Coordinates of N, CA and C in Angstrom, one line a residue:
M1 N -20.7 -1.1 -7.7 CA -19.7 -1.6 -8.6 C -19.8 -3.1 -8.8
N2 N -20.9 -3.7 -8.3 CA -21.1 -5.1 -8.6 C -20.2 -6.0 -7.8
R3 N -19.7 -5.6 -6.6 CA -18.9 -6.5 -5.8 C -19.7 -7.7 -5.3
G4 N -19.1 -8.8 -5.3 CA -19.8 -10.1 -4.9 C -19.7 -10.3 -3.4
Y5 N -19.4 -9.3 -2.6 CA -19.2 -9.5 -1.2 C -19.6 -8.2 -0.5
T6 N -19.9 -8.4 0.8 CA -20.3 -7.2 1.6 C -19.1 -6.7 2.4
R7 N -19.3 -5.5 2.9 CA -18.3 -4.9 3.8 C -18.0 -5.8 5.0
E8 N -19.0 -6.3 5.6 CA -18.9 -7.2 6.7 C -18.1 -8.5 6.4
Q9 N -18.4 -9.1 5.2 CA -17.6 -10.3 4.8 C -16.2 -9.9 4.5
Y10 N -15.9 -8.8 4.0 CA -14.5 -8.4 3.7 C -13.8 -8.2 5.0
L11 N -14.4 -7.5 6.0 CA -13.7 -7.2 7.3 C -13.5 -8.5 8.0
A12 N -14.5 -9.5 7.9 CA -14.3 -10.8 8.6 C -13.1 -11.5 7.9
L13 N -12.9 -11.4 6.6 CA -11.8 -12.0 6.0 C -10.5 -11.4 6.4
V14 N -10.5 -10.1 6.6 CA -9.3 -9.4 7.0 C -8.9 -9.9 8.5
R15 N -9.9 -10.0 9.3 CA -9.7 -10.5 10.7 C -9.1 -11.9 10.7
E16 N -9.7 -12.7 9.8 CA -9.3 -14.1 9.8 C -7.8 -14.2 9.3
I17 N -7.5 -13.4 8.3 CA -6.1 -13.4 7.8 C -5.1 -12.9 8.8
R18 N -5.5 -11.8 9.5 CA -4.6 -11.2 10.5 C -4.5 -12.1 11.7
S19 N -5.5 -12.9 12.0 CA -5.5 -13.9 13.1 C -4.4 -15.0 12.8
A20 N -4.4 -15.4 11.5 CA -3.5 -16.5 11.1 C -2.1 -15.9 10.9
M21 N -2.0 -14.7 10.4 CA -0.7 -14.1 10.1 C -0.7 -12.7 10.6
P22 N -0.4 -12.5 11.9 CA -0.5 -11.1 12.5 C 0.4 -10.1 11.9
E23 N 1.5 -10.5 11.3 CA 2.5 -9.6 10.7 C 2.2 -9.3 9.2
I24 N 1.1 -9.8 8.7 CA 0.9 -9.6 7.2 C 0.7 -8.1 6.9
S25 N 1.1 -7.7 5.7 CA 0.8 -6.3 5.3 C -0.3 -6.5 4.2
L26 N -1.2 -5.6 4.1 CA -2.3 -5.6 3.2 C -2.2 -4.4 2.3
S27 N -2.6 -4.6 1.0 CA -2.7 -3.4 0.1 C -4.0 -3.6 -0.6
T28 N -4.4 -2.5 -1.3 CA -5.7 -2.5 -1.9 C -5.7 -1.5 -3.1
D29 N -6.8 -1.6 -3.9 CA -7.0 -0.6 -4.9 C -8.3 0.2 -4.4
I30 N -8.3 1.5 -4.6 CA -9.4 2.3 -4.2 C -9.8 3.2 -5.4
L31 N -11.0 3.1 -5.8 CA -11.5 3.9 -6.9 C -12.6 4.9 -6.3
V32 N -12.4 6.2 -6.5 CA -13.4 7.1 -6.1 C -14.1 7.7 -7.3
G33 N -15.3 8.3 -7.1 CA -16.0 9.0 -8.2 C -16.7 8.1 -9.2
F34 N -17.0 6.9 -8.8 CA -17.8 6.0 -9.6 C -19.2 6.6 -9.7
P35 N -19.9 6.5 -10.9 CA -21.2 7.1 -11.0 C -22.1 6.7 -9.9
G36 N -22.8 7.7 -9.3 CA -23.7 7.4 -8.2 C -23.1 7.5 -6.9
E37 N -21.8 7.6 -6.8 CA -21.1 7.6 -5.5 C -21.6 8.8 -4.7
T38 N -21.9 8.6 -3.4 CA -22.3 9.6 -2.5 C -21.2 10.0 -1.5
E39 N -21.4 11.1 -0.8 CA -20.5 11.5 0.3 C -20.5 10.4 1.3
E40 N -21.6 9.7 1.6 CA -21.7 8.6 2.6 C -20.8 7.5 2.1
D41 N -20.8 7.2 0.8 CA -19.9 6.1 0.3 C -18.5 6.5 0.5
V42 N -18.1 7.7 0.3 CA -16.7 8.1 0.5 C -16.4 8.0 2.0
A43 N -17.3 8.4 2.9 CA -17.1 8.3 4.3 C -16.9 6.9 4.7
Q44 N -17.6 6.0 4.1 CA -17.5 4.5 4.4 C -16.1 4.0 3.9
T45 N -15.7 4.5 2.8 CA -14.4 4.1 2.3 C -13.3 4.5 3.3
L46 N -13.4 5.8 3.7 CA -12.4 6.3 4.7 C -12.4 5.5 6.0
A47 N -13.6 5.2 6.4 CA -13.8 4.4 7.7 C -13.2 3.0 7.5
L48 N -13.4 2.4 6.4 CA -12.8 1.1 6.1 C -11.3 1.1 6.1
M49 N -10.8 2.2 5.5 CA -9.3 2.4 5.5 C -8.8 2.5 6.9
E50 N -9.5 3.2 7.8 CA -9.1 3.4 9.2 C -9.1 2.1 9.9
E51 N -10.1 1.2 9.6 CA -10.2 0.0 10.3 C -9.2 -1.0 9.8
V52 N -8.9 -1.1 8.5 CA -8.0 -2.1 8.0 C -6.6 -1.6 8.1
R53 N -6.3 -0.4 7.8 CA -5.0 0.2 7.8 C -4.1 -0.5 6.8
F54 N -4.3 -0.3 5.6 CA -3.5 -0.9 4.5 C -2.1 -0.3 4.5
L55 N -1.1 -1.1 4.2 CA 0.2 -0.6 4.1 C 0.3 0.3 2.8
Y56 N -0.2 -0.2 1.7 CA -0.2 0.6 0.5 C -1.6 0.5 -0.2
S57 N -1.9 1.5 -0.9 CA -3.1 1.5 -1.8 C -2.8 2.1 -3.1
Y58 N -3.4 1.5 -4.1 CA -3.4 2.1 -5.5 C -4.7 2.9 -5.6
M59 N -4.6 4.2 -5.7 CA -5.7 5.1 -5.7 C -5.9 5.9 -6.9
Y60 N -7.1 5.9 -7.4 CA -7.4 6.7 -8.6 C -8.9 7.0 -8.7
H61 N -9.2 7.9 -9.6 CA -10.6 8.3 -9.7 C -11.2 7.7 -11.0
F62 N -12.5 7.5 -11.0 CA -13.2 6.9 -12.2 C -13.0 7.8 -13.4
N63 N -12.6 7.1 -14.5 CA -12.6 7.8 -15.8 C -13.5 7.0 -16.7
P64 N -14.5 7.6 -17.3 CA -15.5 6.9 -18.1 C -14.7 6.5 -19.4
R65 N -14.9 5.2 -19.8 CA -14.4 4.7 -21.0 C -15.5 4.2 -21.9
E66 N -15.6 4.7 -23.1 CA -16.6 4.3 -24.0 C -16.6 2.8 -24.2
G67 N -17.7 2.2 -24.3 CA -17.8 0.8 -24.5 C -17.9 0.0 -23.2
T68 N -17.7 0.6 -22.1 CA -17.8 -0.2 -20.8 C -19.2 0.0 -20.2
A69 N -19.6 -1.0 -19.4 CA -20.9 -0.9 -18.8 C -21.1 0.3 -18.0
A70 N -20.1 0.8 -17.4 CA -20.2 2.0 -16.5 C -20.3 3.3 -17.3
Y71 N -20.0 3.3 -18.6 CA -19.9 4.5 -19.3 C -21.2 5.3 -19.4
D72 N -22.3 4.6 -19.5 CA -23.6 5.2 -19.6 C -24.4 5.3 -18.3
L73 N -23.8 4.9 -17.2 CA -24.5 5.0 -15.9 C -24.8 6.4 -15.5
P74 N -26.0 6.6 -14.9 CA -26.3 8.0 -14.5 C -25.6 8.3 -13.2
G75 N -25.6 9.6 -12.9 CA -25.0 10.1 -11.6 C -23.5 10.3 -11.7
R76 N -23.1 10.8 -12.9 CA -21.6 11.1 -13.0 C -21.2 12.1 -12.0
I77 N -20.0 11.9 -11.5 CA -19.4 12.8 -10.5 C -18.5 13.8 -11.3
S78 N -18.5 15.1 -10.9 CA -17.7 16.1 -11.6 C -16.2 15.8 -11.3
E79 N -15.4 16.3 -12.2 CA -13.9 16.1 -12.0 C -13.5 16.8 -10.8
E80 N -14.0 17.9 -10.5 CA -13.6 18.6 -9.2 C -13.9 17.8 -8.0
V81 N -15.1 17.2 -7.9 CA -15.5 16.4 -6.8 C -14.6 15.2 -6.7
K82 N -14.4 14.5 -7.9 CA -13.5 13.3 -7.9 C -12.1 13.6 -7.4
R83 N -11.6 14.7 -7.8 CA -10.2 15.1 -7.4 C -10.2 15.4 -5.8
E84 N -11.2 16.1 -5.3 CA -11.3 16.4 -3.9 C -11.4 15.1 -3.1
R85 N -12.2 14.2 -3.5 CA -12.4 12.9 -2.8 C -11.2 12.1 -2.9
L86 N -10.5 12.0 -4.0 CA -9.3 11.3 -4.1 C -8.2 11.9 -3.2
S87 N -8.2 13.2 -3.1 CA -7.2 13.8 -2.3 C -7.3 13.4 -0.8
R88 N -8.6 13.2 -0.4 CA -8.8 12.8 1.0 C -8.3 11.3 1.2
V89 N -8.6 10.5 0.2 CA -8.2 9.1 0.3 C -6.7 9.0 0.3
I90 N -6.0 9.8 -0.6 CA -4.5 9.7 -0.6 C -3.9 10.2 0.7
S91 N -4.5 11.3 1.2 CA -4.0 11.9 2.4 C -4.1 10.8 3.6
L92 N -5.2 10.2 3.7 CA -5.3 9.2 4.8 C -4.4 8.0 4.5
Q93 N -4.2 7.5 3.3 CA -3.3 6.4 3.0 C -1.9 6.8 3.3
K94 N -1.5 8.0 3.0 CA -0.1 8.4 3.3 C 0.1 8.4 4.8
K95 N -0.8 8.8 5.6 CA -0.7 8.8 7.0 C -0.6 7.4 7.5
H96 N -1.4 6.5 7.0 CA -1.3 5.1 7.5 C 0.0 4.5 7.1
T97 N 0.4 4.7 5.8 CA 1.7 4.1 5.4 C 2.9 4.6 6.2
R98 N 2.9 5.9 6.5 CA 4.0 6.4 7.3 C 4.0 5.8 8.7
E99 N 2.8 5.8 9.3 CA 2.7 5.2 10.7 C 3.1 3.8 10.7
L100 N 2.7 3.0 9.8 CA 3.0 1.5 9.8 C 4.5 1.3 9.5
L101 N 5.1 2.1 8.6 CA 6.5 1.9 8.3 C 7.3 2.4 9.5
K102 N 7.0 3.5 10.1 CA 7.8 4.0 11.2 C 7.8 3.0 12.4
A103 N 6.7 2.3 12.6 CA 6.5 1.4 13.7 C 7.5 0.2 13.5
R104 N 8.0 0.0 12.3 CA 8.8 -1.1 12.0 C 10.3 -0.8 12.1
I105 N 10.7 0.4 12.4 CA 12.1 0.8 12.6 C 12.6 0.0 13.8
G106 N 13.8 -0.7 13.6 CA 14.4 -1.5 14.6 C 14.1 -3.0 14.4
V107 N 13.2 -3.3 13.6 CA 12.9 -4.7 13.3 C 13.9 -5.4 12.4
R108 N 14.2 -6.6 12.7 CA 15.1 -7.4 11.9 C 14.2 -8.1 10.8
E109 N 14.7 -8.1 9.6 CA 13.9 -8.7 8.5 C 14.8 -9.5 7.6
I110 N 14.2 -10.3 6.8 CA 14.8 -11.0 5.7 C 14.4 -10.3 4.4
A111 N 15.4 -10.0 3.6 CA 15.0 -9.3 2.3 C 15.7 -9.9 1.2
L112 N 15.1 -9.9 0.0 CA 15.7 -10.3 -1.2 C 16.4 -9.1 -1.9
I113 N 17.7 -9.3 -2.1 CA 18.5 -8.2 -2.7 C 18.2 -8.3 -4.2
E114 N 17.7 -7.1 -4.8 CA 17.2 -7.1 -6.1 C 18.2 -6.4 -7.1
G115 N 19.0 -5.5 -6.6 CA 19.9 -4.8 -7.5 C 20.7 -3.7 -6.8
I116 N 21.2 -2.8 -7.6 CA 22.0 -1.6 -7.1 C 21.0 -0.4 -7.0
S117 N 21.1 0.3 -6.0 CA 20.3 1.5 -5.8 C 20.6 2.5 -7.0
R118 N 19.6 3.1 -7.5 CA 19.7 4.1 -8.6 C 20.3 5.4 -8.0
K119 N 20.0 5.6 -6.7 CA 20.4 6.9 -6.1 C 21.8 6.8 -5.5
N120 N 22.3 5.6 -5.2 CA 23.6 5.5 -4.6 C 24.2 4.1 -5.0
A121 N 25.3 4.2 -5.8 CA 25.9 2.9 -6.4 C 26.5 2.1 -5.3
D122 N 26.7 2.6 -4.1 CA 27.3 1.8 -3.0 C 26.2 1.1 -2.2
E123 N 25.0 1.3 -2.5 CA 23.9 0.6 -1.8 C 23.1 -0.4 -2.7
L124 N 22.7 -1.4 -2.0 CA 21.9 -2.4 -2.7 C 20.4 -2.1 -2.3
V125 N 19.5 -2.4 -3.3 CA 18.1 -2.2 -3.1 C 17.5 -3.6 -2.9
M126 N 16.6 -3.7 -2.0 CA 16.0 -5.0 -1.6 C 14.6 -4.8 -1.2
R127 N 13.9 -6.0 -1.2 CA 12.5 -6.0 -0.8 C 12.3 -7.0 0.3
T128 N 11.6 -6.6 1.4 CA 11.3 -7.4 2.5 C 10.2 -8.4 2.2
E129 N 10.0 -9.3 3.1 CA 8.9 -10.3 2.9 C 7.6 -9.7 2.9
R130 N 7.5 -8.5 3.4 CA 6.2 -7.7 3.5 C 6.1 -6.8 2.3
D131 N 7.0 -6.9 1.3 CA 7.0 -6.1 0.1 C 7.3 -4.7 0.3
E132 N 8.2 -4.4 1.3 CA 8.7 -3.1 1.6 C 10.1 -2.9 1.0
M133 N 10.3 -1.7 0.5 CA 11.6 -1.5 -0.1 C 12.6 -1.1 1.0
A134 N 13.9 -1.5 0.8 CA 15.0 -1.1 1.7 C 16.2 -1.0 0.9
V135 N 17.2 -0.2 1.5 CA 18.5 -0.1 0.9 C 19.5 -0.3 2.0
A136 N 20.7 -0.8 1.7 CA 21.8 -1.0 2.6 C 23.1 -1.1 1.8
P137 N 24.2 -0.7 2.4 CA 25.5 -0.9 1.8 C 25.8 -2.4 1.6
G138 N 26.4 -2.8 0.5 CA 26.8 -4.2 0.3 C 27.4 -4.4 -1.1
P139 N 28.1 -5.5 -1.2 CA 28.7 -5.7 -2.5 C 27.7 -6.3 -3.6
V140 N 28.0 -6.0 -4.8 CA 27.1 -6.4 -6.0 C 27.0 -7.9 -6.0
S141 N 27.9 -8.6 -5.4 CA 27.9 -10.1 -5.4 C 26.7 -10.6 -4.6
M142 N 26.1 -9.8 -3.8 CA 24.9 -10.2 -3.0 C 23.6 -10.2 -3.8
I143 N 23.6 -9.6 -4.9 CA 22.3 -9.5 -5.7 C 21.8 -10.9 -6.0
G144 N 20.5 -11.0 -5.8 CA 19.9 -12.3 -6.0 C 19.8 -13.2 -4.7
S145 N 20.5 -12.7 -3.7 CA 20.5 -13.5 -2.4 C 19.5 -12.9 -1.4
F146 N 19.3 -13.7 -0.4 CA 18.5 -13.2 0.8 C 19.5 -12.8 1.8
A147 N 19.1 -11.7 2.5 CA 20.0 -11.1 3.5 C 19.2 -10.7 4.7
E148 N 19.8 -10.7 5.9 CA 19.2 -10.3 7.1 C 19.6 -8.8 7.3
I149 N 18.6 -8.0 7.5 CA 18.8 -6.6 7.8 C 18.1 -6.1 9.0
T150 N 18.5 -5.0 9.6 CA 17.8 -4.4 10.6 C 17.3 -3.0 10.1
L151 N 16.0 -2.8 10.1 CA 15.4 -1.5 9.6 C 15.8 -0.4 10.5
S152 N 16.7 0.5 10.0 CA 17.2 1.5 10.9 C 16.7 2.9 10.7
G153 N 16.0 3.2 9.6 CA 15.5 4.5 9.4 C 14.6 4.5 8.1
L154 N 14.0 5.6 7.8 CA 13.2 5.7 6.6 C 13.6 7.0 5.8
R155 N 13.6 6.8 4.5 CA 13.7 8.0 3.6 C 12.5 7.8 2.6
G156 N 11.5 8.7 2.8 CA 10.3 8.5 2.0 C 9.6 7.2 2.5
N157 N 9.3 6.3 1.6 CA 8.8 5.0 2.0 C 9.8 3.9 1.9
T158 N 11.0 4.2 1.8 CA 12.1 3.2 1.7 C 12.9 3.1 3.0
F159 N 13.0 1.9 3.5 CA 13.8 1.7 4.7 C 15.3 1.8 4.4
R160 N 16.0 2.3 5.4 CA 17.5 2.3 5.4 C 17.9 1.2 6.4
A161 N 19.0 0.5 6.0 CA 19.6 -0.5 6.9 C 21.1 -0.2 6.9
K162 N 21.7 -0.5 8.0 CA 23.2 -0.2 8.1 C 24.0 -1.2 7.4
E163 N 23.5 -2.4 7.4 CA 24.3 -3.5 6.7 C 23.3 -4.6 6.3
A164 N 23.8 -5.4 5.3 CA 23.0 -6.6 4.9 C 24.0 -7.8 5.1
R165 N 23.5 -8.7 5.8 CA 24.3 -10.0 6.0 C 23.6 -11.1 5.3
L166 N 24.3 -11.9 4.5 CA 23.8 -13.0 3.8 C 23.1 -14.0 4.8
C167 N 22.0 -14.5 4.4 CA 21.3 -15.5 5.3 C 22.1 -16.8 5.2
P168 N 22.1 -17.6 6.2 CA 22.8 -18.9 6.1 C 22.2 -19.7 5.0
G169 N 23.1 -20.4 4.3 CA 22.7 -21.2 3.1 C 22.6 -20.4 1.8
D170 N 22.7 -19.1 1.9 CA 22.6 -18.3 0.6 C 23.9 -18.0 0.0

């Protein structure tokens, strides 16, 4: 796919970033089914996912678009194979996301309160510094402020918190 870096360079960069910021969360885009992709390529993608353990991934399969350089490439992958490969990638990412989020229950966080939860008008929806979604009870007047929360549980990929306390100075 014409990447300007190698797997080793990428992993070295991940190690450097995590060394400087151990609590950082990483996300990525993963495309499967590019013309010429082999089972070995898919295995390497899954192995890289295991090594890096992304918090989130945006995952999709290759769709040929007329007028693009990839449109006429040989070695097209069947839709059935693309769907099966994507399914494996999605399954592994869901496992990683769940494990990484569950490991954070009990952690205190600073979160930006973005609005009112669509599912419960008594809860505020917020985003942590690691780009994780959380909800907690609180007044509408806190929207736009930073709050301290303790991640107390999960519903799907959204953290639950028992309360949100305004950060000093907010």
